[in-house]
PDB file of C-alpha atoms in Angstrom:
ATOM      1  CA  SER Z   1       0.000   0.000   0.000  1.00  0.00           C
ATOM      2  CA  PHE Z   2       1.059   3.603  -0.562  1.00  0.00           C
ATOM      3  CA  PRO Z   3       1.538   5.996   2.368  1.00  0.00           C
ATOM      4  CA  ILE Z   4      -0.932   8.677   3.389  1.00  0.00           C
ATOM      5  CA  LEU Z   5       0.917  11.510   5.091  1.00  0.00           C
ATOM      6  CA  ALA Z   6       0.059  12.410   8.669  1.00  0.00           C
ATOM      7  CA  THR Z   7      -1.146  15.947   9.274  1.00  0.00           C
ATOM      8  CA  ALA Z   8       1.658  18.263  10.382  1.00  0.00           C
ATOM      9  CA  SER Z   9       1.262  20.814  13.163  1.00  0.00           C
ATOM     10  CA  LYS Z  10       0.830  23.539  10.551  1.00  0.00           C
ATOM     11  CA  LYS Z  11      -1.909  22.038   8.440  1.00  0.00           C
ATOM     12  CA  PRO Z  12      -0.961  22.040   4.746  1.00  0.00           C
ATOM     13  CA  THR Z  13      -3.473  22.685   1.989  1.00  0.00           C
ATOM     14  CA  PRO Z  14      -5.047  19.667   0.230  1.00  0.00           C
ATOM     15  CA  ALA Z  15      -2.955  20.429  -2.862  1.00  0.00           C
ATOM     16  CA  LYS Z  16       0.248  20.633  -0.823  1.00  0.00           C
ATOM     17  CA  ARG Z  17      -0.529  17.328   0.891  1.00  0.00           C
ATOM     18  CA  LEU Z  18      -0.997  15.704  -2.498  1.00  0.00           C
ATOM     19  CA  ILE Z  19       2.325  17.061  -3.759  1.00  0.00           C
ATOM     20  CA  GLN Z  20       4.097  15.817  -0.632  1.00  0.00           C
ATOM     21  CA  ARG Z  21       2.465  12.435  -0.931  1.00  0.00           C
ATOM     22  CA  LEU Z  22       3.429  12.036  -4.578  1.00  0.00           C
ATOM     23  CA  SER Z  23       7.014  12.865  -3.666  1.00  0.00           C
ATOM     24  CA  CYS Z  24       6.981  10.296  -0.864  1.00  0.00           C
ATOM     25  CA  ILE Z  25       5.471   7.602  -3.088  1.00  0.00           C
ATOM     26  CA  GLN Z  26       8.370   7.744  -5.525  1.00  0.00           C
ATOM     27  CA  SER Z  27      10.474   5.647  -3.158  1.00  0.00           C
ATOM     28  CA  HIS Z  28       7.737   3.026  -2.738  1.00  0.00           C
ATOM     29  CA  GLY Z  29       6.970   1.988  -6.303  1.00  0.00           C
ATOM     30  CA  ILE Z  30       4.781   2.785  -9.300  1.00  0.00           C
ATOM     31  CA  MET Z  31       1.122   3.746  -9.157  1.00  0.00           C
ATOM     32  CA  PHE Z  32      -1.106   2.010 -11.703  1.00  0.00           C
ATOM     33  CA  GLY Z  33      -3.887   4.075 -13.264  1.00  0.00           C
ATOM     34  CA  HIS Z  34      -7.038   3.369 -15.280  1.00  0.00           C
ATOM     35  CA  GLN Z  35      -9.420   5.698 -17.148  1.00  0.00           C
ATOM     36  CA  ASP Z  36     -13.104   5.641 -16.090  1.00  0.00           C
ATOM     37  CA  ASP Z  37     -12.336   2.564 -14.014  1.00  0.00           C
ATOM     38  CA  THR Z  38     -15.651   2.176 -12.184  1.00  0.00           C
ATOM     39  CA  PHE Z  39     -17.920   3.202 -15.074  1.00  0.00           C
ATOM     40  CA  TYR Z  40     -17.453   0.344 -17.511  1.00  0.00           C
ATOM     41  CA  GLY Z  41     -15.319  -2.687 -18.259  1.00  0.00           C
ATOM     42  CA  HIS Z  42     -15.266  -6.038 -19.993  1.00  0.00           C
ATOM     43  CA  ASN Z  43     -18.908  -6.820 -20.824  1.00  0.00           C
ATOM     44  CA  TRP Z  44     -20.394  -4.428 -18.250  1.00  0.00           C
ATOM     45  CA  HIS Z  45     -21.452  -0.803 -17.862  1.00  0.00           C
ATOM     46  CA  TYR Z  46     -22.501   1.196 -14.802  1.00  0.00           C
ATOM     47  CA  GLU Z  47     -22.585  -1.601 -12.243  1.00  0.00           C
ATOM     48  CA  THR Z  48     -22.011  -0.264  -8.737  1.00  0.00           C
ATOM     49  CA  GLY Z  49     -18.749  -1.356  -7.155  1.00  0.00           C
ATOM     50  CA  ARG Z  50     -17.375  -3.068 -10.259  1.00  0.00           C
ATOM     51  CA  SER Z  51     -13.890  -2.527 -11.653  1.00  0.00           C
ATOM     52  CA  ASP Z  52     -11.939  -4.693 -14.065  1.00  0.00           C
ATOM     53  CA  VAL Z  53      -8.769  -3.825 -12.165  1.00  0.00           C
ATOM     54  CA  LEU Z  54     -10.353  -4.811  -8.850  1.00  0.00           C
ATOM     55  CA  GLU Z  55     -11.625  -8.090 -10.261  1.00  0.00           C
ATOM     56  CA  THR Z  56      -8.292  -8.873 -11.917  1.00  0.00           C
ATOM     57  CA  ALA Z  57      -5.727  -7.609  -9.420  1.00  0.00           C
ATOM     58  CA  GLY Z  58      -7.692  -7.603  -6.181  1.00  0.00           C
ATOM     59  CA  ASP Z  59      -7.773  -3.837  -5.609  1.00  0.00           C
ATOM     60  CA  TYR Z  60      -8.894  -0.637  -7.283  1.00  0.00           C
ATOM     61  CA  PRO Z  61      -6.240   1.210  -9.297  1.00  0.00           C
ATOM     62  CA  ALA Z  62      -4.128   3.674  -7.345  1.00  0.00           C
ATOM     63  CA  VAL Z  63      -4.898   6.371  -9.906  1.00  0.00           C
ATOM     64  CA  MET Z  64      -8.237   6.957 -11.596  1.00  0.00           C
ATOM     65  CA  CYS Z  65      -8.608   9.269 -14.552  1.00  0.00           C
ATOM     66  CA  PHE Z  66     -11.692  11.142 -15.761  1.00  0.00           C
ATOM     67  CA  ASP Z  67     -12.357  13.739 -18.452  1.00  0.00           C
ATOM     68  CA  LEU Z  68     -14.219  17.042 -18.049  1.00  0.00           C
ATOM     69  CA  GLY Z  69     -15.048  17.572 -21.718  1.00  0.00           C
ATOM     70  CA  GLY Z  70     -18.693  18.624 -21.897  1.00  0.00           C
ATOM     71  CA  LEU Z  71     -18.764  20.895 -18.866  1.00  0.00           C
ATOM     72  CA  GLU Z  72     -18.109  23.868 -21.147  1.00  0.00           C
ATOM     73  CA  ILE Z  73     -21.419  23.278 -22.973  1.00  0.00           C
ATOM     74  CA  ASP Z  74     -23.426  22.510 -19.815  1.00  0.00           C
ATOM     75  CA  SER Z  75     -23.850  18.863 -20.742  1.00  0.00           C
ATOM     76  CA  PRO Z  76     -24.900  16.536 -17.895  1.00  0.00           C
ATOM     77  CA  ARG Z  77     -22.491  13.957 -19.345  1.00  0.00           C
ATOM     78  CA  ASN Z  78     -18.916  14.186 -20.517  1.00  0.00           C
ATOM     79  CA  LEU Z  79     -17.794  13.547 -24.066  1.00  0.00           C
ATOM     80  CA  ASP Z  80     -17.560   9.794 -23.339  1.00  0.00           C
ATOM     81  CA  GLY Z  81     -21.092   9.659 -21.960  1.00  0.00           C
ATOM     82  CA  MET Z  82     -20.133   9.589 -18.262  1.00  0.00           C
ATOM     83  CA  PRO Z  83     -22.642  11.510 -16.075  1.00  0.00           C
ATOM     84  CA  PHE Z  84     -20.854  14.278 -14.189  1.00  0.00           C
ATOM     85  CA  ALA Z  85     -22.933  13.574 -11.081  1.00  0.00           C
ATOM     86  CA  ASP Z  86     -21.675   9.982 -11.081  1.00  0.00           C
ATOM     87  CA  MET Z  87     -18.158  11.178 -11.849  1.00  0.00           C
ATOM     88  CA  ARG Z  88     -18.225  13.382  -8.771  1.00  0.00           C
ATOM     89  CA  SER Z  89     -19.251  10.394  -6.635  1.00  0.00           C
ATOM     90  CA  ALA Z  90     -16.555   8.200  -8.188  1.00  0.00           C
ATOM     91  CA  ILE Z  91     -13.881  10.825  -7.510  1.00  0.00           C
ATOM     92  CA  ILE Z  92     -14.903  11.143  -3.865  1.00  0.00           C
ATOM     93  CA  ALA Z  93     -14.995   7.359  -3.476  1.00  0.00           C
ATOM     94  CA  GLN Z  94     -11.494   7.095  -4.940  1.00  0.00           C
ATOM     95  CA  GLN Z  95     -10.261   9.784  -2.554  1.00  0.00           C
ATOM     96  CA  ARG Z  96     -11.764   7.966   0.441  1.00  0.00           C
ATOM     97  CA  ARG Z  97      -9.927   4.805  -0.631  1.00  0.00           C
ATOM     98  CA  GLY Z  98      -6.687   6.759  -0.508  1.00  0.00           C
ATOM     99  CA  GLY Z  99      -6.383   6.884  -4.288  1.00  0.00           C
ATOM    100  CA  ILE Z 100      -5.378   9.729  -6.585  1.00  0.00           C
ATOM    101  CA  VAL Z 101      -7.486  11.338  -9.316  1.00  0.00           C
ATOM    102  CA  THR Z 102      -6.381  13.038 -12.525  1.00  0.00           C
ATOM    103  CA  LEU Z 103      -8.700  15.168 -14.654  1.00  0.00           C
ATOM    104  CA  SER Z 104      -8.123  15.814 -18.336  1.00  0.00           C
ATOM    105  CA  TRP Z 105     -10.233  18.217 -20.385  1.00  0.00           C
ATOM    106  CA  HIS Z 106     -11.200  17.863 -24.039  1.00  0.00           C
ATOM    107  CA  PRO Z 107     -13.224  21.064 -24.552  1.00  0.00           C
ATOM    108  CA  ARG Z 108     -15.020  21.676 -27.791  1.00  0.00           C
ATOM    109  CA  ASN Z 109     -13.393  23.995 -30.295  1.00  0.00           C
ATOM    110  CA  PHE Z 110     -14.383  27.466 -29.082  1.00  0.00           C
ATOM    111  CA  VAL Z 111     -13.982  28.944 -32.560  1.00  0.00           C
ATOM    112  CA  ASN Z 112     -15.849  26.546 -34.866  1.00  0.00           C
ATOM    113  CA  GLY Z 113     -18.039  24.824 -32.264  1.00  0.00           C
ATOM    114  CA  LYS Z 114     -16.827  21.358 -33.228  1.00  0.00           C
ATOM    115  CA  SER Z 115     -14.937  18.767 -31.176  1.00  0.00           C
ATOM    116  CA  SER Z 116     -11.401  18.933 -29.782  1.00  0.00           C
ATOM    117  CA  TRP Z 117     -10.312  16.871 -32.781  1.00  0.00           C
ATOM    118  CA  ASP Z 118     -11.604  19.363 -35.388  1.00  0.00           C
ATOM    119  CA  PRO Z 119      -8.948  22.085 -35.722  1.00  0.00           C
ATOM    120  CA  GLU Z 120      -8.980  24.797 -38.349  1.00  0.00           C
ATOM    121  CA  GLY Z 121      -5.679  26.306 -37.236  1.00  0.00           C
ATOM    122  CA  GLY Z 122      -5.077  29.492 -35.315  1.00  0.00           C
ATOM    123  CA  GLU Z 123      -7.723  28.870 -32.641  1.00  0.00           C
ATOM    124  CA  VAL Z 124      -5.356  29.548 -29.744  1.00  0.00           C
ATOM    125  CA  THR Z 125      -4.330  32.933 -31.130  1.00  0.00           C
ATOM    126  CA  LYS Z 126      -7.975  33.862 -31.627  1.00  0.00           C
ATOM    127  CA  LEU Z 127      -8.838  32.821 -28.077  1.00  0.00           C
ATOM    128  CA  LEU Z 128      -6.077  34.977 -26.676  1.00  0.00           C
ATOM    129  CA  ASN Z 129      -6.622  38.048 -28.849  1.00  0.00           C
ATOM    130  CA  ASP Z 130     -10.344  38.131 -29.650  1.00  0.00           C
ATOM    131  CA  LYS Z 131     -12.449  39.225 -26.684  1.00  0.00           C
ATOM    132  CA  VAL Z 132     -15.497  37.288 -27.928  1.00  0.00           C
ATOM    133  CA  TYR Z 133     -13.637  33.976 -27.991  1.00  0.00           C
ATOM    134  CA  ARG Z 134     -11.687  34.802 -24.829  1.00  0.00           C
ATOM    135  CA  LYS Z 135     -14.988  35.342 -23.020  1.00  0.00           C
ATOM    136  CA  LYS Z 136     -16.102  31.863 -24.106  1.00  0.00           C
ATOM    137  CA  LEU Z 137     -12.911  30.320 -22.738  1.00  0.00           C
ATOM    138  CA  THR Z 138     -13.201  32.200 -19.444  1.00  0.00           C
ATOM    139  CA  ALA Z 139     -16.816  31.079 -19.018  1.00  0.00           C
ATOM    140  CA  ALA Z 140     -15.793  27.486 -19.693  1.00  0.00           C
ATOM    141  CA  LEU Z 141     -12.991  27.669 -17.133  1.00  0.00           C
ATOM    142  CA  ASP Z 142     -15.474  28.974 -14.562  1.00  0.00           C
ATOM    143  CA  LYS Z 143     -17.562  25.834 -15.107  1.00  0.00           C
ATOM    144  CA  VAL Z 144     -14.533  23.562 -14.774  1.00  0.00           C
ATOM    145  CA  ALA Z 145     -13.493  25.337 -11.572  1.00  0.00           C
ATOM    146  CA  ALA Z 146     -17.027  25.060 -10.188  1.00  0.00           C
ATOM    147  CA  PHE Z 147     -17.034  21.307 -10.737  1.00  0.00           C
ATOM    148  CA  ILE Z 148     -13.614  20.864  -9.142  1.00  0.00           C
ATOM    149  CA  GLY Z 149     -14.684  23.099  -6.283  1.00  0.00           C
ATOM    150  CA  SER Z 150     -17.652  20.808  -5.671  1.00  0.00           C
ATOM    151  CA  LEU Z 151     -15.356  17.853  -4.959  1.00  0.00           C
ATOM    152  CA  LYS Z 152     -15.374  17.670  -1.189  1.00  0.00           C
ATOM    153  CA  MET Z 153     -15.119  15.085   1.541  1.00  0.00           C
ATOM    154  CA  GLY Z 154     -17.244  16.758   4.163  1.00  0.00           C
ATOM    155  CA  LYS Z 155     -15.821  20.280   4.357  1.00  0.00           C
ATOM    156  CA  THR Z 156     -12.422  19.259   3.032  1.00  0.00           C
ATOM    157  CA  ALA Z 157     -11.515  19.890  -0.606  1.00  0.00           C
ATOM    158  CA  ALA Z 158     -10.579  16.761  -2.541  1.00  0.00           C
ATOM    159  CA  PRO Z 159      -7.265  17.462  -4.339  1.00  0.00           C
ATOM    160  CA  VAL Z 160      -6.968  16.422  -7.964  1.00  0.00           C
ATOM    161  CA  ILE Z 161      -4.321  16.579 -10.679  1.00  0.00           C
ATOM    162  CA  PHE Z 162      -5.628  18.786 -13.478  1.00  0.00           C
ATOM    163  CA  ARG Z 163      -3.962  18.358 -16.867  1.00  0.00           C
ATOM    164  CA  PRO Z 164      -5.433  20.694 -19.493  1.00  0.00           C
ATOM    165  CA  TRP Z 165      -4.152  21.075 -23.049  1.00  0.00           C
ATOM    166  CA  HIS Z 166      -2.336  17.733 -23.129  1.00  0.00           C
ATOM    167  CA  ASP Z 167      -0.521  16.217 -26.151  1.00  0.00           C
ATOM    168  CA  MET Z 168       0.360  19.764 -27.058  1.00  0.00           C
ATOM    169  CA  ASN Z 169       2.566  19.002 -30.026  1.00  0.00           C
ATOM    170  CA  GLY Z 170       0.144  16.646 -31.708  1.00  0.00           C
ATOM    171  CA  ASN Z 171      -1.803  17.902 -34.719  1.00  0.00           C
ATOM    172  CA  TRP Z 172      -5.039  16.187 -33.680  1.00  0.00           C
ATOM    173  CA  PHE Z 173      -6.131  18.822 -31.129  1.00  0.00           C
ATOM    174  CA  TRP Z 174      -7.002  22.430 -31.958  1.00  0.00           C
ATOM    175  CA  TRP Z 175      -4.561  23.620 -29.254  1.00  0.00           C
ATOM    176  CA  GLY Z 176      -1.559  21.598 -30.423  1.00  0.00           C
ATOM    177  CA  GLY Z 177       1.039  20.895 -33.082  1.00  0.00           C
ATOM    178  CA  LYS Z 178       0.855  22.828 -36.316  1.00  0.00           C
ATOM    179  CA  ASN Z 179      -2.428  24.415 -35.218  1.00  0.00           C
ATOM    180  CA  THR Z 180      -0.655  26.849 -32.906  1.00  0.00           C
ATOM    181  CA  THR Z 181       2.790  28.154 -31.958  1.00  0.00           C
ATOM    182  CA  THR Z 182       4.935  27.412 -28.928  1.00  0.00           C
ATOM    183  CA  GLU Z 183       4.516  30.947 -27.596  1.00  0.00           C
ATOM    184  CA  ALA Z 184       0.744  30.953 -28.116  1.00  0.00           C
ATOM    185  CA  TYR Z 185       0.511  27.636 -26.299  1.00  0.00           C
ATOM    186  CA  ARG Z 186       2.519  29.043 -23.392  1.00  0.00           C
ATOM    187  CA  GLN Z 187       0.148  31.988 -23.195  1.00  0.00           C
ATOM    188  CA  LEU Z 188      -2.891  29.697 -23.287  1.00  0.00           C
ATOM    189  CA  TYR Z 189      -1.541  27.636 -20.405  1.00  0.00           C
ATOM    190  CA  ARG Z 190      -0.737  30.734 -18.360  1.00  0.00           C
ATOM    191  CA  PHE Z 191      -4.159  32.198 -19.111  1.00  0.00           C
ATOM    192  CA  THR Z 192      -5.834  28.955 -18.018  1.00  0.00           C
ATOM    193  CA  HIS Z 193      -3.845  28.822 -14.787  1.00  0.00           C
ATOM    194  CA  ASP Z 194      -4.500  32.461 -13.908  1.00  0.00           C
ATOM    195  CA  ALA Z 195      -8.185  32.384 -14.854  1.00  0.00           C
ATOM    196  CA  ALA Z 196      -8.828  29.235 -12.803  1.00  0.00           C
ATOM    197  CA  ALA Z 197      -7.008  30.700  -9.800  1.00  0.00           C
ATOM    198  CA  ALA Z 198      -9.256  33.779  -9.967  1.00  0.00           C
ATOM    199  CA  THR Z 199     -12.563  31.867  -9.890  1.00  0.00           C
ATOM    200  CA  SER Z 200     -14.998  31.951  -6.993  1.00  0.00           C
ATOM    201  CA  CYS Z 201     -13.590  28.621  -5.845  1.00  0.00           C
ATOM    202  CA  GLY Z 202     -10.089  30.069  -5.746  1.00  0.00           C
ATOM    203  CA  ARG Z 203     -11.183  33.226  -3.964  1.00  0.00           C
ATOM    204  CA  SER Z 204     -13.147  31.365  -1.297  1.00  0.00           C
ATOM    205  CA  VAL Z 205     -10.167  29.193  -0.333  1.00  0.00           C
ATOM    206  CA  PRO Z 206      -7.168  31.096  -1.743  1.00  0.00           C
ATOM    207  CA  THR Z 207      -4.553  28.851  -0.121  1.00  0.00           C
ATOM    208  CA  SER Z 208      -6.475  25.617  -0.558  1.00  0.00           C
ATOM    209  CA  VAL Z 209      -7.439  25.448  -4.214  1.00  0.00           C
ATOM    210  CA  PRO Z 210      -7.486  21.666  -4.737  1.00  0.00           C
ATOM    211  CA  LEU Z 211      -5.444  21.666  -7.922  1.00  0.00           C
ATOM    212  CA  ARG Z 212      -2.122  20.132  -8.850  1.00  0.00           C
ATOM    213  CA  TRP Z 213      -1.278  21.424 -12.326  1.00  0.00           C
ATOM    214  CA  LYS Z 214       0.088  18.932 -14.836  1.00  0.00           C
ATOM    215  CA  ASN Z 215       0.626  18.830 -18.551  1.00  0.00           C
ATOM    216  CA  THR Z 216       1.206  15.774 -20.694  1.00  0.00           C
ATOM    217  CA  ILE Z 217       4.117  16.594 -22.956  1.00  0.00           C
ATOM    218  CA  GLN Z 218       5.071  14.679 -26.076  1.00  0.00           C
ATOM    219  CA  ALA Z 219       8.628  14.260 -27.334  1.00  0.00           C
ATOM    220  CA  THR Z 220      11.178  16.782 -25.999  1.00  0.00           C
ATOM    221  CA  HIS Z 221       8.950  19.627 -24.784  1.00  0.00           C
ATOM    222  CA  THR Z 222       9.427  20.460 -21.120  1.00  0.00           C
ATOM    223  CA  LEU Z 223       7.122  22.002 -18.561  1.00  0.00           C
ATOM    224  CA  THR Z 224       7.046  21.703 -14.797  1.00  0.00           C
ATOM    225  CA  SER Z 225       4.361  22.960 -12.467  1.00  0.00           C
ATOM    226  CA  SER Z 226       3.084  23.032  -8.889  1.00  0.00           C
ATOM    227  CA  ALA Z 227      -0.166  23.832  -7.165  1.00  0.00           C
ATOM    228  CA  SER Z 228       0.516  27.555  -7.111  1.00  0.00           C
ATOM    229  CA  THR Z 229       3.396  28.237  -9.500  1.00  0.00           C
ATOM    230  CA  TYR Z 230       4.654  26.888 -12.777  1.00  0.00           C
ATOM    231  CA  THR Z 231       7.603  27.409 -15.074  1.00  0.00           C
ATOM    232  CA  ILE Z 232       7.840  26.774 -18.778  1.00  0.00           C
ATOM    233  CA  SER Z 233      11.188  26.392 -20.461  1.00  0.00           C
ATOM    234  CA  THR Z 234      12.291  29.552 -22.223  1.00  0.00           C
ATOM    235  CA  THR Z 235      13.295  27.602 -25.290  1.00  0.00           C
ATOM    236  CA  MET Z 236      11.296  24.735 -26.702  1.00  0.00           C
ATOM    237  CA  PRO Z 237      12.356  22.581 -29.630  1.00  0.00           C
ATOM    238  CA  LYS Z 238      10.435  22.696 -32.858  1.00  0.00           C
ATOM    239  CA  HIS Z 239       7.232  20.661 -32.674  1.00  0.00           C
ATOM    240  CA  THR Z 240       7.868  16.996 -33.398  1.00  0.00           C
ATOM    241  CA  GLN Z 241       5.003  14.799 -34.424  1.00  0.00           C
ATOM    242  CA  PRO Z 242       4.723  11.477 -32.575  1.00  0.00           C
ATOM    243  CA  THR Z 243       3.431   8.516 -34.522  1.00  0.00           C
ATOM    244  CA  SER Z 244       1.371   7.160 -31.627  1.00  0.00           C
ATOM    245  CA  ALA Z 245      -2.423   7.123 -31.571  1.00  0.00           C
ATOM    246  CA  LYS Z 246      -4.472  10.130 -30.553  1.00  0.00           C
ATOM    247  CA  GLY Z 247      -4.584  10.997 -26.855  1.00  0.00           C
TER     248      GLY Z 247
END
């Protein structure tokens, strides 16, 4: 089993506890993760308590992953058909088991109204420079923050690892690869971080926003981040296109 840190005399924020725990876990082994683990599996869908990992390995996965795509259009379900109400319950259940949760986000294309996988090119620049599109992005981020802010165990915020704008040098997403530039992507990530931190959730618990920022980087791009600060390398190599399947 993986350690759960004891509370120090000066109580750390939920995000800080998660960061400390992840650091501690590195010396204990590898954490296995599974997307939508308790929602569906081999020949079953939406059966309470079921998990292919549990039934195969004897325990739930240490990390569960869910996607927030659909919140930006007020859908009751995400882009994979998972009800957000059930997702909230699954996240809390995973937290109570001592597990870790990561949240990706495949928002629809704010410029053409299509899916994340329907780029026209230049969307990121338009989002940053056109106040109409920027307003759409800000409104969407408010909805994401509201959902994350609703993740609580009693009165305690449930910390999650948020990883927006992943696979950023792949051509398949409107925010990545040839569809944007390195500098525009940097600005989008900074804008997302700052806008989320300024939401009502962030203002109500300014030192306890339950977010650990993470980005999934392909090839040789580098980016490191923490719950409250992040740094992006000042020089990034030219986009390289991986040959793997879409993320």
